[in-house]
mmCIF file of C-alpha atoms and ligand atoms in Angstrom:
data_model
loop_
_atom_site.group_PDB
_atom_site.id
_atom_site.type_symbol
_atom_site.label_atom_id
_atom_site.label_comp_id
_atom_site.label_asym_id
_atom_site.label_seq_id
_atom_site.Cartn_x
_atom_site.Cartn_y
_atom_site.Cartn_z
ATOM 1 C CA UNK A 1 22.527 -8.130 13.786
ATOM 2 C CA UNK A 2 20.355 -6.870 10.755
ATOM 3 C CA UNK A 3 17.912 -8.991 9.431
ATOM 4 C CA UNK A 4 18.371 -9.538 5.260
ATOM 5 C CA UNK A 5 16.121 -9.463 2.759
ATOM 6 C CA UNK A 6 16.050 -12.896 1.025
ATOM 7 C CA UNK A 7 16.020 -13.481 -2.652
ATOM 8 C CA UNK A 8 13.122 -14.687 -4.292
ATOM 9 C CA UNK A 9 12.975 -18.223 -4.230
ATOM 10 C CA UNK A 10 12.368 -18.002 -8.027
ATOM 11 C CA UNK A 11 12.411 -15.512 -11.054
ATOM 12 C CA UNK A 12 10.428 -12.858 -11.039
ATOM 13 C CA UNK A 13 8.730 -14.121 -13.750
ATOM 14 C CA UNK A 14 8.179 -17.318 -12.641
ATOM 15 C CA UNK A 15 4.620 -17.089 -11.311
ATOM 16 C CA UNK A 16 2.958 -15.738 -14.316
ATOM 17 C CA UNK A 17 0.479 -15.280 -15.767
ATOM 18 C CA UNK A 18 -0.968 -15.734 -12.102
ATOM 19 C CA UNK A 19 1.012 -13.583 -10.294
ATOM 20 C CA UNK A 20 3.145 -10.821 -12.564
ATOM 21 C CA UNK A 21 7.018 -10.096 -13.181
ATOM 22 C CA UNK A 22 5.503 -6.502 -12.239
ATOM 23 C CA UNK A 23 3.910 -7.207 -9.000
ATOM 24 C CA UNK A 24 6.734 -9.583 -7.723
ATOM 25 C CA UNK A 25 9.125 -6.725 -8.473
ATOM 26 C CA UNK A 26 7.104 -4.285 -6.648
ATOM 27 C CA UNK A 27 5.963 -6.260 -3.642
ATOM 28 C CA UNK A 28 9.708 -7.516 -2.960
ATOM 29 C CA UNK A 29 12.142 -4.833 -4.244
ATOM 30 C CA UNK A 30 9.604 -2.014 -2.910
ATOM 31 C CA UNK A 31 7.530 -3.071 -0.114
ATOM 32 C CA UNK A 32 9.315 -6.184 1.519
ATOM 33 C CA UNK A 33 12.433 -4.077 1.365
ATOM 34 C CA UNK A 34 11.257 -1.167 3.009
ATOM 35 C CA UNK A 35 9.969 -3.503 5.562
ATOM 36 C CA UNK A 36 13.406 -5.024 6.225
ATOM 37 C CA UNK A 37 15.024 -1.487 5.885
ATOM 38 C CA UNK A 38 12.990 0.376 8.664
ATOM 39 C CA UNK A 39 12.947 -2.876 11.031
ATOM 40 C CA UNK A 40 16.529 -2.775 10.703
ATOM 41 C CA UNK A 41 16.919 1.089 11.451
ATOM 42 C CA UNK A 42 14.017 0.558 14.404
ATOM 43 C CA UNK A 43 15.703 -2.214 16.236
ATOM 44 C CA UNK A 44 19.135 -1.106 15.852
ATOM 45 C CA UNK A 45 20.988 -0.361 19.379
ATOM 46 C CA UNK A 46 17.712 -1.659 21.377
ATOM 47 C CA UNK A 47 18.218 -4.660 23.655
ATOM 48 C CA UNK A 48 16.393 -6.492 20.781
ATOM 49 C CA UNK A 49 18.826 -5.993 18.451
ATOM 50 C CA UNK A 50 20.733 -9.542 18.989
ATOM 51 C CA UNK A 51 17.403 -11.352 18.994
ATOM 52 C CA UNK A 52 15.966 -13.555 16.148
ATOM 53 C CA UNK A 53 13.173 -12.116 14.413
ATOM 54 C CA UNK A 54 10.883 -14.236 15.526
ATOM 55 C CA UNK A 55 11.462 -13.511 19.411
ATOM 56 C CA UNK A 56 11.146 -9.720 18.723
ATOM 57 C CA UNK A 57 7.957 -10.143 17.250
ATOM 58 C CA UNK A 58 6.663 -11.890 20.179
ATOM 59 C CA UNK A 59 8.630 -9.197 22.438
ATOM 60 C CA UNK A 60 6.937 -6.387 20.898
ATOM 61 C CA UNK A 61 3.272 -7.869 19.952
ATOM 62 C CA UNK A 62 0.495 -5.672 22.094
ATOM 63 C CA UNK A 63 3.121 -3.483 22.891
ATOM 64 C CA UNK A 64 1.713 -0.170 21.219
ATOM 65 C CA UNK A 65 4.844 1.792 22.371
ATOM 66 C CA UNK A 66 6.920 -0.657 19.954
ATOM 67 C CA UNK A 67 4.130 -0.943 17.240
ATOM 68 C CA UNK A 68 7.279 0.371 14.853
ATOM 69 C CA UNK A 69 9.331 -2.432 15.567
ATOM 70 C CA UNK A 70 6.457 -4.863 15.341
ATOM 71 C CA UNK A 71 4.507 -3.715 12.482
ATOM 72 C CA UNK A 72 8.271 -4.120 10.169
ATOM 73 C CA UNK A 73 9.459 -6.814 11.910
ATOM 74 C CA UNK A 74 6.259 -8.750 11.551
ATOM 75 C CA UNK A 75 5.855 -7.580 7.616
ATOM 76 C CA UNK A 76 9.725 -8.553 6.850
ATOM 77 C CA UNK A 77 8.554 -12.185 8.248
ATOM 78 C CA UNK A 78 5.571 -12.884 6.627
ATOM 79 C CA UNK A 79 6.614 -11.469 3.342
ATOM 80 C CA UNK A 80 9.402 -14.294 3.744
ATOM 81 C CA UNK A 81 7.012 -16.520 4.375
ATOM 82 C CA UNK A 82 4.976 -15.825 1.658
ATOM 83 C CA UNK A 83 7.418 -16.218 -1.049
ATOM 84 C CA UNK A 84 8.122 -19.667 0.429
ATOM 85 C CA UNK A 85 3.971 -20.322 0.141
ATOM 86 C CA UNK A 86 4.223 -20.025 -3.714
ATOM 87 C CA UNK A 87 6.208 -21.805 -6.288
ATOM 88 C CA UNK A 88 6.292 -22.166 -9.901
ATOM 89 C CA UNK A 89 3.672 -24.843 -11.100
ATOM 90 C CA UNK A 90 1.944 -25.037 -7.790
ATOM 91 C CA UNK A 91 -1.459 -25.667 -6.896
ATOM 92 C CA UNK A 92 -2.887 -29.068 -6.801
ATOM 93 C CA UNK A 93 -3.757 -30.497 -3.197
ATOM 94 C CA UNK A 94 -1.449 -31.909 -0.648
ATOM 95 C CA UNK A 95 -0.174 -35.390 -0.105
ATOM 96 C CA UNK A 96 1.006 -37.383 2.813
ATOM 97 C CA UNK A 97 0.568 -36.307 6.455
ATOM 98 C CA UNK A 98 -0.843 -33.169 5.350
ATOM 99 C CA UNK A 99 -3.281 -34.624 3.138
ATOM 100 C CA UNK A 100 -4.756 -36.725 6.118
ATOM 101 C CA UNK A 101 -4.521 -33.774 8.982
ATOM 102 C CA UNK A 102 -6.280 -31.467 6.689
ATOM 103 C CA UNK A 103 -9.260 -34.309 5.901
ATOM 104 C CA UNK A 104 -9.417 -34.804 9.847
ATOM 105 C CA UNK A 105 -9.327 -31.623 10.695
ATOM 106 C CA UNK A 106 -11.623 -29.677 8.362
ATOM 107 C CA UNK A 107 -13.698 -32.765 6.981
ATOM 108 C CA UNK A 108 -12.380 -32.327 3.204
ATOM 109 C CA UNK A 109 -9.767 -30.483 1.285
ATOM 110 C CA UNK A 110 -12.607 -28.406 -0.225
ATOM 111 C CA UNK A 111 -13.762 -27.698 3.508
ATOM 112 C CA UNK A 112 -9.994 -26.049 3.857
ATOM 113 C CA UNK A 113 -9.968 -24.175 0.690
ATOM 114 C CA UNK A 114 -13.480 -22.748 1.669
ATOM 115 C CA UNK A 115 -12.459 -21.833 5.028
ATOM 116 C CA UNK A 116 -9.222 -20.641 3.863
ATOM 117 C CA UNK A 117 -11.015 -18.118 1.269
ATOM 118 C CA UNK A 118 -13.597 -16.995 3.367
ATOM 119 C CA UNK A 119 -10.655 -15.473 6.007
ATOM 120 C CA UNK A 120 -8.946 -13.845 2.965
ATOM 121 C CA UNK A 121 -12.242 -12.560 1.792
ATOM 122 C CA UNK A 122 -13.311 -11.468 5.516
ATOM 123 C CA UNK A 123 -10.353 -9.892 6.539
ATOM 124 C CA UNK A 124 -11.166 -6.432 6.097
ATOM 125 C CA UNK A 125 -8.968 -4.067 4.127
ATOM 126 C CA UNK A 126 -5.198 -4.929 4.526
ATOM 127 C CA UNK A 127 -3.947 -8.449 6.145
ATOM 128 C CA UNK A 128 -2.929 -12.206 5.502
ATOM 129 C CA UNK A 129 -4.819 -15.558 5.799
ATOM 130 C CA UNK A 130 -3.123 -18.640 7.566
ATOM 131 C CA UNK A 131 -2.970 -22.184 7.837
ATOM 132 C CA UNK A 132 -1.671 -22.794 11.153
ATOM 133 C CA UNK A 133 -1.229 -25.882 13.880
ATOM 134 C CA UNK A 134 -2.692 -25.074 16.970
ATOM 135 C CA UNK A 135 -1.470 -27.743 19.470
ATOM 136 C CA UNK A 136 -2.094 -30.531 17.636
ATOM 137 C CA UNK A 137 -4.972 -29.125 15.534
ATOM 138 C CA UNK A 138 -4.941 -27.383 11.949
ATOM 139 C CA UNK A 139 -6.880 -24.179 11.788
ATOM 140 C CA UNK A 140 -7.236 -21.341 9.213
ATOM 141 C CA UNK A 141 -7.194 -17.833 10.693
ATOM 142 C CA UNK A 142 -6.903 -14.253 9.246
ATOM 143 C CA UNK A 143 -4.598 -11.478 10.699
ATOM 144 C CA UNK A 144 -5.101 -7.564 10.361
ATOM 145 C CA UNK A 145 -2.284 -5.556 9.036
ATOM 146 C CA UNK A 146 1.032 -6.835 9.906
ATOM 147 C CA UNK A 147 -0.027 -8.999 12.817
ATOM 148 C CA UNK A 148 0.771 -13.055 12.399
ATOM 149 C CA UNK A 149 -0.292 -16.133 14.434
ATOM 150 C CA UNK A 150 3.470 -16.374 16.116
ATOM 151 C CA UNK A 151 2.873 -14.320 19.563
ATOM 152 C CA UNK A 152 -0.630 -16.487 19.549
ATOM 153 C CA UNK A 153 1.804 -19.414 19.536
ATOM 154 C CA UNK A 154 0.346 -21.028 16.823
ATOM 155 C CA UNK A 155 2.873 -22.676 14.238
ATOM 156 C CA UNK A 156 2.272 -20.826 10.622
ATOM 157 C CA UNK A 157 2.088 -23.652 7.576
ATOM 158 C CA UNK A 158 1.135 -21.592 4.969
ATOM 159 C CA UNK A 159 0.185 -17.869 4.622
ATOM 160 C CA UNK A 160 -1.450 -15.403 1.668
ATOM 161 C CA UNK A 161 -0.794 -12.048 1.604
ATOM 162 C CA UNK A 162 -4.150 -9.821 1.127
ATOM 163 C CA UNK A 163 -3.097 -6.471 0.993
ATOM 164 C CA UNK A 164 -3.837 -4.777 -2.037
ATOM 165 C CA UNK A 165 -0.388 -4.393 -3.559
ATOM 166 C CA UNK A 166 -0.234 -8.425 -4.061
ATOM 167 C CA UNK A 167 -2.639 -8.466 -6.170
ATOM 168 C CA UNK A 168 -3.764 -4.879 -7.128
ATOM 169 C CA UNK A 169 -1.770 -4.435 -10.722
ATOM 170 C CA UNK A 170 -2.920 -8.015 -11.374
ATOM 171 C CA UNK A 171 -6.630 -8.592 -10.693
ATOM 172 C CA UNK A 172 -7.323 -4.784 -9.749
ATOM 173 C CA UNK A 173 -9.998 -5.106 -7.124
ATOM 174 C CA UNK A 174 -11.189 -8.644 -7.576
ATOM 175 C CA UNK A 175 -9.121 -10.321 -4.624
ATOM 176 C CA UNK A 176 -11.439 -13.197 -5.110
ATOM 177 C CA UNK A 177 -9.913 -13.923 -8.012
ATOM 178 C CA UNK A 178 -6.257 -13.395 -6.530
ATOM 179 C CA UNK A 179 -7.541 -16.177 -4.095
ATOM 180 C CA UNK A 180 -8.488 -18.567 -6.784
ATOM 181 C CA UNK A 181 -5.013 -18.460 -8.446
ATOM 182 C CA UNK A 182 -3.264 -18.376 -5.516
ATOM 183 C CA UNK A 183 -4.865 -21.846 -4.311
ATOM 184 C CA UNK A 184 -5.048 -23.430 -7.921
ATOM 185 C CA UNK A 185 -1.806 -22.239 -9.406
ATOM 186 C CA UNK A 186 0.720 -21.407 -6.899
ATOM 187 C CA UNK A 187 0.301 -22.390 -3.491
ATOM 188 C CA UNK A 188 3.538 -24.527 -2.645
ATOM 189 C CA UNK A 189 2.229 -27.382 -0.568
ATOM 190 C CA UNK A 190 5.471 -28.938 -0.132
ATOM 191 C CA UNK A 191 6.316 -25.784 2.196
ATOM 192 C CA UNK A 192 3.144 -26.465 4.258
ATOM 193 C CA UNK A 193 4.391 -30.300 4.314
ATOM 194 C CA UNK A 194 7.933 -29.125 5.556
ATOM 195 C CA UNK A 195 6.483 -26.803 8.262
ATOM 196 C CA UNK A 196 4.188 -29.525 9.622
ATOM 197 C CA UNK A 197 7.048 -31.882 9.871
ATOM 198 C CA UNK A 198 9.234 -29.726 11.668
ATOM 199 C CA UNK A 199 6.463 -28.519 14.073
HETATM 200 MN MN1 MN3 B 1 2.691 -7.530 1.044
#
């Protein structure tokens, strides 16, 4: 059962000027596609081949001998989740239950954004910043390289890719500018709210 590269949920130019067509073309068509292809090659013919990708991620996390499967499975999953964490005319603030829960668990929306940006800024090198539900509490976490919150039994609600390939063409080394644009202009709070409702 091979994992298919999903099409982007919007046009390549739909997030401009915050994330360019060129960035999304490289990021989706080259980087994400390569992870998907390598994952399918690595898992083919193994006992994990028929498992859902989330199960593969859980089964291979913390297994050094299976890092090739894990890294490509997690990166295939993370990027699909990242595309859905953004939308054209995104940004703004969450509403409804998600807004209430952010206020309850972080103190305020501003305290959430401070924590999320700090997670992205302090992830040394490549990785991801996440809003997750752990038990009944929202948390911000960061993960290095391909790692994601699934093996820790945290439910991902939202993610931001902080690998340089996510922002270098548009922002060069200025990761904070990319993070501000992500939160102010493209973040998809509807997606996070759906994930919370389904958790
Ligand atoms: Mn990436």
